[in-house]
Short mmCIF file of C-alpha atoms in Angstrom, two decimals:
data_model
loop_
_atom_site.label_atom_id
_atom_site.label_comp_id
_atom_site.label_asym_id
_atom_site.label_seq_id
_atom_site.Cartn_x
_atom_site.Cartn_y
_atom_site.Cartn_z
CA UNK A 139 -22.66 -17.15 -14.93
CA UNK A 140 -19.30 -15.48 -14.37
CA UNK A 141 -18.38 -15.76 -10.72
CA UNK A 142 -15.38 -14.01 -9.17
CA UNK A 143 -13.91 -16.04 -6.31
CA UNK A 144 -13.19 -14.12 -3.10
CA UNK A 145 -10.92 -16.37 -0.98
CA UNK A 146 -11.12 -15.11 2.61
CA UNK A 147 -8.73 -17.61 4.18
CA UNK A 148 -6.14 -14.90 3.97
CA UNK A 149 -6.22 -11.10 3.51
CA UNK A 150 -9.98 -10.82 3.89
CA UNK A 151 -10.90 -7.29 2.78
CA UNK A 152 -12.92 -4.94 4.99
CA UNK A 153 -16.55 -4.60 3.87
CA UNK A 154 -15.84 -0.92 3.10
CA UNK A 155 -13.40 -2.11 0.40
CA UNK A 156 -15.91 -4.62 -1.05
CA UNK A 157 -18.31 -1.68 -1.27
CA UNK A 158 -15.91 -0.10 -3.77
CA UNK A 159 -15.00 -3.32 -5.58
CA UNK A 160 -18.50 -4.76 -6.29
CA UNK A 161 -19.51 -1.99 -8.76
CA UNK A 162 -16.21 -2.53 -10.59
CA UNK A 163 -16.81 -6.32 -10.85
CA UNK A 164 -20.24 -5.66 -12.29
CA UNK A 165 -18.88 -3.10 -14.74
CA UNK A 166 -16.25 -5.57 -15.92
CA UNK A 167 -18.81 -8.32 -16.63
CA UNK A 168 -19.10 -10.43 -13.48
CA UNK A 169 -22.61 -11.45 -12.40
CA UNK A 170 -21.74 -13.34 -9.28
CA UNK A 171 -19.25 -13.84 -6.45
CA UNK A 172 -18.10 -17.12 -4.92
CA UNK A 173 -17.23 -16.35 -1.28
CA UNK A 174 -14.95 -18.78 0.53
CA UNK A 175 -15.46 -17.57 4.11
CA UNK A 176 -13.46 -20.15 6.08
CA UNK A 177 -12.76 -18.56 9.51
CA UNK A 178 -14.18 -15.13 8.51
CA UNK A 179 -17.76 -16.34 8.99
CA UNK A 180 -19.46 -15.31 12.28
CA UNK A 181 -20.03 -18.85 13.58
CA UNK A 182 -22.15 -19.04 16.72
CA UNK A 183 -22.63 -21.36 19.69
CA UNK A 184 -20.66 -24.61 19.57
CA UNK A 185 -18.86 -23.41 16.42
CA UNK A 186 -17.64 -20.07 17.78
CA UNK A 187 -14.14 -21.52 18.25
CA UNK A 188 -13.78 -21.53 14.42
CA UNK A 189 -13.98 -17.75 14.12
CA UNK A 190 -10.97 -15.58 13.39
CA UNK A 191 -10.58 -12.64 15.83
CA UNK A 192 -11.31 -10.40 12.81
CA UNK A 193 -14.32 -12.44 11.47
CA UNK A 194 -17.11 -10.54 9.76
CA UNK A 195 -20.14 -9.81 11.94
CA UNK A 196 -23.67 -10.90 11.03
CA UNK A 197 -24.31 -7.29 9.92
CA UNK A 198 -21.26 -7.47 7.64
CA UNK A 199 -22.58 -10.67 6.01
CA UNK A 200 -25.93 -8.98 5.44
CA UNK A 201 -24.23 -5.83 4.07
CA UNK A 202 -22.13 -7.90 1.65
CA UNK A 203 -25.29 -9.47 0.25
CA UNK A 204 -27.11 -6.12 -0.02
CA UNK A 205 -24.12 -4.68 -1.93
CA UNK A 206 -24.06 -7.73 -4.21
CA UNK A 207 -27.75 -7.42 -4.89
CA UNK A 208 -27.41 -3.72 -5.63
CA UNK A 209 -24.79 -4.54 -8.28
CA UNK A 210 -26.61 -7.59 -9.65
CA UNK A 211 -24.06 -10.08 -8.34
CA UNK A 212 -25.34 -13.51 -7.28
CA UNK A 213 -23.70 -14.63 -4.00
CA UNK A 214 -22.54 -18.23 -3.83
CA UNK A 215 -21.11 -19.21 -0.41
CA UNK A 216 -18.38 -21.87 -0.39
CA UNK A 217 -18.10 -24.30 2.55
CA UNK A 218 -15.32 -26.92 2.47
CA UNK A 219 -16.88 -30.30 3.41
CA UNK A 220 -14.02 -32.87 3.11
CA UNK A 221 -10.51 -31.54 2.41
CA UNK A 222 -9.00 -28.11 3.12
CA UNK A 223 -10.55 -28.03 6.57
CA UNK A 224 -7.40 -27.01 8.52
CA UNK A 225 -9.31 -24.08 10.00
CA UNK A 226 -11.59 -26.63 11.71
CA UNK A 227 -9.31 -29.56 12.43
CA UNK A 228 -6.47 -27.42 13.88
CA UNK A 229 -8.64 -26.96 16.99
CA UNK A 230 -8.18 -29.48 19.78
CA UNK A 231 -11.94 -29.71 20.03
CA UNK A 232 -12.14 -31.29 16.54
CA UNK A 233 -8.79 -33.07 16.33
CA UNK A 234 -10.40 -36.49 16.68
CA UNK A 235 -12.24 -35.93 13.35
CA UNK A 236 -9.02 -36.00 11.33
CA UNK A 237 -8.51 -38.71 8.73
CA UNK A 238 -4.88 -38.99 9.80
CA UNK A 239 -4.22 -37.92 13.36
CA UNK A 240 -1.04 -35.96 12.55
CA UNK A 241 -2.52 -33.90 9.70
CA UNK A 242 -5.33 -31.30 9.98
CA UNK A 243 -6.20 -31.35 6.27
CA UNK A 244 -9.07 -33.77 5.85
CA UNK A 245 -12.08 -35.21 7.63
CA UNK A 246 -12.44 -38.83 8.69
CA UNK A 247 -15.72 -39.70 6.90
CA UNK A 248 -16.37 -42.74 9.12
CA UNK A 249 -17.02 -40.90 12.37
CA UNK A 250 -20.70 -39.90 12.70
CA UNK A 251 -19.65 -36.62 14.39
CA UNK A 252 -18.02 -35.51 11.12
CA UNK A 253 -21.34 -35.31 9.29
CA UNK A 254 -23.06 -33.84 12.36
CA UNK A 255 -20.44 -31.06 12.50
CA UNK A 256 -20.77 -30.40 8.74
CA UNK A 257 -24.53 -30.19 9.04
CA UNK A 258 -24.28 -27.46 11.69
CA UNK A 259 -21.61 -25.54 9.73
CA UNK A 260 -23.64 -25.72 6.51
CA UNK A 261 -26.85 -24.75 8.32
CA UNK A 262 -25.31 -21.63 9.86
CA UNK A 263 -23.89 -20.49 6.52
CA UNK A 264 -26.99 -21.30 4.45
CA UNK A 265 -29.31 -19.64 7.00
CA UNK A 266 -27.36 -16.41 6.59
CA UNK A 267 -27.62 -16.60 2.77
CA UNK A 268 -31.33 -16.83 2.18
CA UNK A 269 -31.11 -15.05 -1.18
CA UNK A 270 -28.56 -17.52 -2.59
CA UNK A 271 -29.73 -20.18 -5.00
CA UNK A 272 -26.35 -21.98 -5.12
CA UNK A 273 -23.91 -23.36 -2.57
CA UNK A 274 -20.37 -24.65 -3.27
CA UNK A 275 -19.24 -27.59 -1.12
CA UNK A 276 -15.55 -27.49 -2.05
CA UNK A 277 -14.55 -31.18 -1.78
CA UNK A 278 -11.21 -30.83 -3.53
CA UNK A 279 -7.75 -32.12 -2.55
CA UNK A 280 -8.85 -34.56 0.15
CA UNK A 281 -5.26 -35.35 1.08
CA UNK A 282 -4.51 -38.66 2.87
CA UNK A 283 -7.98 -40.10 2.25
CA UNK A 284 -7.79 -43.83 2.87
CA UNK A 285 -4.64 -43.58 5.04
CA UNK A 286 -6.40 -43.50 8.46
CA UNK A 287 -7.09 -46.71 10.37
CA UNK A 288 -10.88 -46.29 10.08
CA UNK A 289 -10.60 -45.99 6.31
CA UNK A 290 -8.25 -48.97 6.01
CA UNK A 291 -10.67 -51.10 8.06
CA UNK A 292 -13.65 -49.87 6.01
CA UNK A 293 -11.94 -50.70 2.72
CA UNK A 294 -10.97 -54.22 3.80
CA UNK A 295 -14.46 -54.93 5.21
CA UNK A 296 -16.31 -53.55 2.19
CA UNK A 297 -13.77 -54.47 -0.51
CA UNK A 298 -14.06 -50.79 -1.39
CA UNK A 299 -11.65 -48.13 -2.57
CA UNK A 300 -11.03 -44.45 -1.81
CA UNK A 301 -13.28 -43.42 -4.76
CA UNK A 302 -16.29 -45.19 -3.26
CA UNK A 303 -15.49 -43.77 0.17
CA UNK A 304 -15.26 -40.24 -1.31
CA UNK A 305 -18.59 -40.60 -3.15
CA UNK A 306 -20.34 -41.99 -0.04
CA UNK A 307 -19.35 -38.96 2.01
CA UNK A 308 -20.27 -36.45 -0.73
CA UNK A 309 -23.60 -38.23 -1.22
CA UNK A 310 -24.35 -37.77 2.52
CA UNK A 311 -23.48 -34.06 2.36
CA UNK A 312 -25.59 -33.59 -0.75
CA UNK A 313 -28.43 -35.61 0.74
CA UNK A 314 -28.54 -33.27 3.76
CA UNK A 315 -28.56 -30.16 1.58
CA UNK A 316 -31.25 -31.37 -0.83
CA UNK A 317 -33.45 -32.63 2.04
CA UNK A 318 -33.09 -29.52 4.25
CA UNK A 319 -32.86 -26.80 1.63
CA UNK A 320 -35.07 -27.77 -1.27
CA UNK A 321 -34.14 -26.10 -4.55
CA UNK A 322 -30.66 -25.02 -3.45
CA UNK A 323 -28.24 -26.03 -6.23
CA UNK A 324 -24.80 -27.39 -5.46
CA UNK A 325 -21.38 -26.87 -6.99
CA UNK A 326 -18.17 -28.76 -6.19
CA UNK A 327 -14.60 -28.91 -7.50
CA UNK A 328 -13.88 -31.85 -9.73
CA UNK A 329 -10.30 -32.96 -9.07
CA UNK A 330 -11.27 -35.89 -6.80
CA UNK A 331 -14.01 -37.02 -9.22
CA UNK A 332 -11.46 -37.11 -12.00
CA UNK A 333 -9.83 -40.11 -10.38
CA UNK A 334 -13.09 -42.08 -10.16
CA UNK A 335 -14.46 -44.40 -12.84
CA UNK A 336 -17.38 -42.96 -14.75
CA UNK A 337 -19.42 -46.06 -13.92
CA UNK A 338 -18.99 -45.43 -10.21
CA UNK A 339 -20.33 -41.90 -10.61
CA UNK A 340 -23.53 -43.36 -12.05
CA UNK A 341 -23.91 -46.29 -9.63
CA UNK A 342 -27.21 -46.64 -7.82
CA UNK A 343 -25.56 -46.68 -4.42
CA UNK A 344 -23.04 -43.90 -4.93
CA UNK A 345 -24.18 -42.01 -8.02
CA UNK A 346 -24.21 -38.24 -7.46
CA UNK A 347 -24.87 -36.90 -10.91
CA UNK A 348 -28.52 -36.10 -10.19
CA UNK A 349 -27.53 -33.98 -7.22
CA UNK A 350 -24.67 -31.84 -8.50
CA UNK A 351 -24.38 -29.18 -11.16
CA UNK A 352 -20.80 -30.25 -11.76
CA UNK A 353 -18.09 -27.66 -11.52
CA UNK A 354 -15.45 -28.44 -14.07
CA UNK A 355 -11.97 -27.25 -13.32
CA UNK A 356 -9.81 -29.15 -15.80
CA UNK A 357 -9.46 -28.77 -19.55
CA UNK A 358 -8.97 -32.49 -20.14
CA UNK A 359 -12.23 -33.32 -18.44
CA UNK A 360 -14.65 -32.16 -21.12
CA UNK A 361 -14.25 -35.24 -23.32
CA UNK A 362 -14.27 -37.47 -20.22
CA UNK A 363 -17.66 -36.12 -19.23
CA UNK A 364 -19.47 -37.16 -22.38
CA UNK A 365 -21.74 -39.00 -22.72
CA UNK A 366 -21.44 -41.70 -20.05
CA UNK A 367 -21.14 -39.55 -16.96
CA UNK A 368 -24.66 -38.18 -17.20
CA UNK A 369 -23.67 -34.62 -16.30
CA UNK A 370 -25.57 -32.17 -18.47
CA UNK A 371 -24.22 -28.83 -17.30
CA UNK A 372 -20.57 -28.03 -16.82
CA UNK A 373 -18.72 -25.23 -15.12
CA UNK A 374 -15.16 -24.18 -15.83
CA UNK A 375 -12.69 -22.90 -13.24
CA UNK A 376 -10.04 -20.46 -14.44
CA UNK A 377 -7.78 -18.24 -12.35
CA UNK A 378 -6.88 -14.54 -12.29
CA UNK A 379 -4.37 -14.86 -9.42
CA UNK A 380 -3.14 -17.25 -6.75
CA UNK A 381 -2.08 -20.21 -8.86
CA UNK A 382 1.51 -19.56 -9.91
CA UNK A 383 3.32 -20.03 -6.59
CA UNK A 384 2.41 -20.04 -2.91
CA UNK A 385 4.50 -16.91 -2.22
CA UNK A 386 3.74 -15.12 -5.51
CA UNK A 387 3.19 -11.40 -4.96
CA UNK A 388 2.55 -10.20 -8.51
CA UNK A 389 0.23 -11.92 -11.04
CA UNK A 390 1.73 -12.84 -14.44
CA UNK A 391 -0.78 -11.19 -16.78
CA UNK A 392 -0.09 -13.09 -20.01
CA UNK A 393 -0.23 -16.42 -18.16
CA UNK A 394 -3.74 -15.70 -16.82
CA UNK A 395 -4.91 -14.28 -20.12
CA UNK A 396 -3.77 -17.45 -21.96
CA UNK A 397 -5.67 -19.54 -19.39
CA UNK A 398 -8.93 -17.71 -20.29
CA UNK A 399 -8.29 -17.86 -24.05
CA UNK A 400 -7.90 -21.66 -23.64
CA UNK A 401 -11.29 -21.90 -21.88
CA UNK A 402 -12.86 -19.83 -24.66
CA UNK A 403 -11.62 -22.46 -27.15
CA UNK A 404 -13.20 -25.18 -25.00
CA UNK A 405 -16.44 -23.21 -24.87
CA UNK A 406 -16.48 -23.03 -28.71
CA UNK A 407 -16.09 -26.83 -28.88
CA UNK A 408 -18.92 -27.53 -26.45
CA UNK A 409 -21.82 -27.54 -28.95
CA UNK A 410 -20.26 -30.67 -30.52
CA UNK A 411 -20.62 -32.33 -27.13
CA UNK A 412 -24.42 -31.94 -26.79
CA UNK A 413 -26.37 -32.26 -24.53
CA UNK A 414 -23.52 -30.78 -22.49
CA UNK A 415 -23.97 -27.05 -21.88
CA UNK A 416 -21.82 -24.50 -20.16
CA UNK A 417 -23.53 -23.11 -17.08
CA UNK A 418 -20.82 -20.86 -15.74
CA UNK A 419 -17.19 -20.13 -15.05
CA UNK A 420 -15.51 -19.35 -11.75
CA UNK A 421 -12.54 -17.01 -11.94
CA UNK A 422 -10.58 -18.22 -8.93
CA UNK A 423 -8.36 -15.84 -7.00
CA UNK A 424 -6.74 -17.91 -4.21
CA UNK A 425 -5.37 -15.92 -1.31
CA UNK A 426 -3.47 -18.81 0.24
CA UNK A 427 -2.81 -22.33 -1.00
CA UNK A 428 -4.17 -23.58 2.31
CA UNK A 429 -4.91 -22.29 5.83
CA UNK A 430 -1.25 -22.59 6.82
CA UNK A 431 0.56 -21.20 3.77
CA UNK A 432 1.71 -17.61 3.22
CA UNK A 433 -0.33 -14.99 1.43
CA UNK A 434 -0.13 -14.83 -2.36
CA UNK A 435 -1.11 -11.84 -4.50
CA UNK A 436 -3.34 -9.30 -2.70
CA UNK A 437 -6.71 -8.51 -4.31
CA UNK A 438 -5.86 -4.85 -5.30
CA UNK A 439 -2.72 -6.18 -7.00
CA UNK A 440 -4.82 -8.80 -8.86
CA UNK A 441 -7.50 -6.40 -10.12
CA UNK A 442 -5.81 -5.59 -13.51
CA UNK A 443 -5.47 -9.34 -14.15
CA UNK A 444 -9.11 -9.89 -13.13
CA UNK A 445 -10.23 -7.05 -15.44
CA UNK A 446 -8.36 -8.49 -18.42
CA UNK A 447 -9.68 -12.02 -17.78
CA UNK A 448 -13.31 -10.94 -17.23
CA UNK A 449 -13.44 -8.72 -20.27
CA UNK A 450 -11.82 -11.47 -22.38
CA UNK A 451 -14.66 -13.81 -21.39
CA UNK A 452 -17.32 -11.16 -22.04
CA UNK A 453 -16.03 -10.19 -25.51
CA UNK A 454 -14.94 -13.69 -26.50
CA UNK A 455 -11.29 -12.76 -27.03
CA UNK A 456 -8.61 -10.19 -26.22
CA UNK A 457 -8.85 -7.56 -28.93
CA UNK A 458 -7.60 -3.97 -29.03
CA UNK A 459 -11.13 -2.95 -28.09
CA UNK A 460 -11.06 -5.27 -25.05
CA UNK A 461 -7.71 -3.82 -24.00
CA UNK A 462 -9.01 -0.26 -24.42
CA UNK A 463 -12.07 -0.95 -22.27
CA UNK A 464 -9.88 -2.46 -19.49
CA UNK A 465 -7.54 0.55 -19.58
CA UNK A 466 -10.46 2.99 -19.46
CA UNK A 467 -12.21 1.23 -16.60
CA UNK A 468 -9.02 0.97 -14.56
CA UNK A 469 -7.73 4.43 -15.39
CA UNK A 470 -4.45 3.22 -16.91
CA UNK A 471 -2.72 4.54 -20.03
CA UNK A 472 -1.10 1.34 -21.30
CA UNK A 473 -0.26 -2.22 -20.35
CA UNK A 474 2.62 -4.54 -21.15
CA UNK A 475 1.25 -8.08 -20.86
CA UNK A 476 4.58 -9.90 -21.06
CA UNK A 477 6.11 -7.66 -18.37
CA UNK A 478 2.88 -7.89 -16.33
CA UNK A 479 2.78 -4.11 -15.86
CA UNK A 480 0.18 -1.37 -16.30
CA UNK A 481 1.27 2.24 -16.74
CA UNK A 482 -0.61 5.28 -15.54
CA UNK A 483 -2.09 6.47 -12.29
CA UNK A 484 -4.92 3.94 -12.05
CA UNK A 485 -8.39 4.86 -10.80
CA UNK A 486 -9.66 1.62 -9.33
CA UNK A 487 -10.11 0.73 -5.65
CA UNK A 488 -6.70 -0.09 -4.23
CA UNK A 489 -4.69 1.43 -7.11
CA UNK A 490 -2.27 3.00 -4.57
CA UNK A 491 -1.58 -0.45 -3.12
CA UNK A 492 -1.07 -1.83 -6.67
CA UNK A 493 1.67 0.76 -7.38
CA UNK A 494 3.29 0.55 -3.96
CA UNK A 495 3.52 -3.25 -4.03
CA UNK A 496 5.08 -2.91 -7.49
CA UNK A 497 7.76 -0.66 -5.90
CA UNK A 498 8.39 -3.09 -3.07
CA UNK A 499 8.61 -5.95 -5.57
CA UNK A 500 10.87 -4.16 -8.03
CA UNK A 501 13.13 -2.03 -5.86
CA UNK A 502 13.12 -2.69 -2.10
CA UNK A 503 15.27 -5.81 -1.99
CA UNK A 504 17.43 -4.72 -4.90
CA UNK A 505 18.24 -1.21 -3.55
CA UNK A 506 19.00 -2.49 -0.07
CA UNK A 507 21.18 -5.40 -1.15
CA UNK A 508 23.00 -3.10 -3.57
CA UNK A 509 23.78 -0.62 -0.75
CA UNK A 510 24.89 -3.34 1.66
CA UNK A 511 26.83 -5.56 -0.70
CA UNK A 512 28.30 -3.24 -3.34
CA UNK A 513 29.41 -0.38 -1.12
CA UNK A 514 33.15 -1.12 -0.63
CA UNK A 515 33.39 1.09 2.48
CA UNK A 516 30.73 -1.06 4.19
CA UNK A 517 32.38 -4.31 3.10
CA UNK A 518 35.87 -3.12 4.11
CA UNK A 519 35.30 -0.89 7.18
CA UNK A 520 31.87 -1.80 8.52
CA UNK A 521 31.68 -5.56 8.27
CA UNK A 522 29.66 -7.83 10.60
CA UNK A 523 32.91 -8.17 12.59
CA UNK A 524 33.29 -4.41 13.03
CA UNK A 525 29.61 -4.15 14.01
CA UNK A 526 29.77 -6.97 16.51
CA UNK A 527 32.83 -5.54 18.26
CA UNK A 528 31.72 -1.95 17.85
CA UNK A 529 34.77 -0.33 16.32
CA UNK A 530 35.47 1.46 13.02
CA UNK A 531 37.27 4.33 11.37
CA UNK A 532 34.97 7.40 11.30
CA UNK A 533 36.66 8.57 8.11
CA UNK A 534 35.52 5.49 6.18
CA UNK A 535 32.15 5.28 7.89
CA UNK A 536 31.32 8.85 6.92
CA UNK A 537 31.94 8.02 3.29
CA UNK A 538 28.78 5.80 3.14
CA UNK A 539 26.78 7.19 6.09
CA UNK A 540 24.69 9.86 4.47
CA UNK A 541 23.78 7.60 1.53
CA UNK A 542 22.66 4.76 3.81
CA UNK A 543 20.74 7.09 6.16
CA UNK A 544 18.89 8.60 3.19
CA UNK A 545 18.01 5.20 1.74
CA UNK A 546 16.71 4.13 5.13
CA UNK A 547 14.68 7.26 5.66
CA UNK A 548 13.14 7.06 2.12
CA UNK A 549 12.05 3.45 2.56
CA UNK A 550 10.72 3.96 6.08
CA UNK A 551 8.59 6.86 4.87
CA UNK A 552 7.39 4.83 1.85
CA UNK A 553 6.49 1.84 4.06
CA UNK A 554 4.53 4.11 6.46
CA UNK A 555 2.42 5.24 3.51
CA UNK A 556 1.96 1.70 2.27
CA UNK A 557 0.86 0.60 5.74
CA UNK A 558 -1.70 3.40 5.87
CA UNK A 559 -3.20 2.29 2.54
CA UNK A 560 -3.17 -1.37 3.53
CA UNK A 561 -4.92 -0.60 6.80
CA UNK A 562 -7.83 1.00 4.90
CA UNK A 563 -8.41 -2.27 3.03
CA UNK A 564 -7.28 -4.97 5.48
CA UNK A 565 -7.40 -5.96 9.13
CA UNK A 566 -4.23 -5.62 11.29
CA UNK A 567 -3.29 -9.34 11.07
CA UNK A 568 -3.07 -9.16 7.26
CA UNK A 569 -1.02 -5.94 7.28
CA UNK A 570 1.45 -7.44 9.79
CA UNK A 571 1.76 -10.69 7.92
CA UNK A 572 2.33 -9.00 4.56
CA UNK A 573 4.99 -6.69 6.04
CA UNK A 574 6.76 -9.56 7.79
CA UNK A 575 6.82 -11.67 4.64
CA UNK A 576 7.59 -9.05 2.00
CA UNK A 577 9.22 -6.00 3.62
CA UNK A 578 10.98 -6.85 6.87
CA UNK A 579 13.41 -9.49 5.54
CA UNK A 580 15.14 -6.70 3.60
CA UNK A 581 14.32 -3.53 5.49
CA UNK A 582 15.38 -5.09 8.80
CA UNK A 583 18.90 -5.58 7.41
CA UNK A 584 19.05 -1.86 6.61
CA UNK A 585 17.50 -0.94 9.98
CA UNK A 586 20.17 -3.01 11.80
CA UNK A 587 22.97 -1.45 9.81
CA UNK A 588 21.69 2.09 10.55
CA UNK A 589 21.31 1.29 14.23
CA UNK A 590 24.91 0.00 14.40
CA UNK A 591 26.19 2.97 12.37
CA UNK A 592 24.55 5.45 14.76
#
């Protein structure tokens, strides 16, 4: 299985955009999507507080699955069940379920209400995904586990450690899923398991190996998994965007390609590790590092990287033929991997956004700072002091005026176009956030200067 991860905890695309993207994913070699809904799911009843104002409707969720089915993409919903639950624990209603009172990151596994809440969240999501044969329970990065008073008391009473505590909670979650939804297979991230002794994973009381098709997200884990752990199937987790910096706006192509070539080498080595077999790979595309961080690379901007990575997995390497297929499918003429650029018009959904973000990245800040800092007439005759006290010599001001006004007008017109394209793909909150993070810090300086000049 080759699953493309859609991380909706930031910049969730409109369903009309997914309608255009799903055929492309299929064409490039994906056969599934891992959807991390977070607050975009249409929670009902007691859970309604968790919904974003722009959450998908029930009809949207059904439409997404119909589209996926149409393009032969298996849908795997992802529900975080231990860490990364800021979207739940930020609400006053659920604050008491935090492991550490000050931090909204992780659940306290000792409060019965934690499991009760998780059961209702899982139930609502699973009920709306009747066609799915897999569910992903997250369970990565459970920050501060063991630091809360309940955990400290539990560890001293039971002479236990955080590993046992982690396994106990996961076992309860898995127990609920296997009892309620017979035949539904479960995936989880592996970073927390990596810290736990192999023996503990097999223990009668805490062993989880029978219940999880283990998702494997770390190169060094393959040798660790054999043969004692008892896992028979492994999954890899690679990345096509969203891993090289929380505020990254442009994916480094050669970095992500190398990541996939490394996984291919691991895949080649797997037969020596029988009975271990590779069940699938998730190409992750994080949209935020967590619920509170800024947006990283937008999906349209990440599509060339995704295309390169997917085709590399399909063909077993990155050959000239692989490159040609990617260029043909995306409507580009050429690509420079080391420079992370693709040349040509582009004929994929969101290609306009791809090119316009490239312009913002490469020229907006540079052109504005150049005008403001290198223009001697501005430095000498229109300094912050002049502007604050509103005086200046018209002779000197006119020497830079037309140039600055034109620069301002060009960028404002460009940003209006960009906004129009973004609004076709994204909801208003995403468009505003992206503008405030990536455009306004520079354009506002130019806007202020023009206002003072006038």
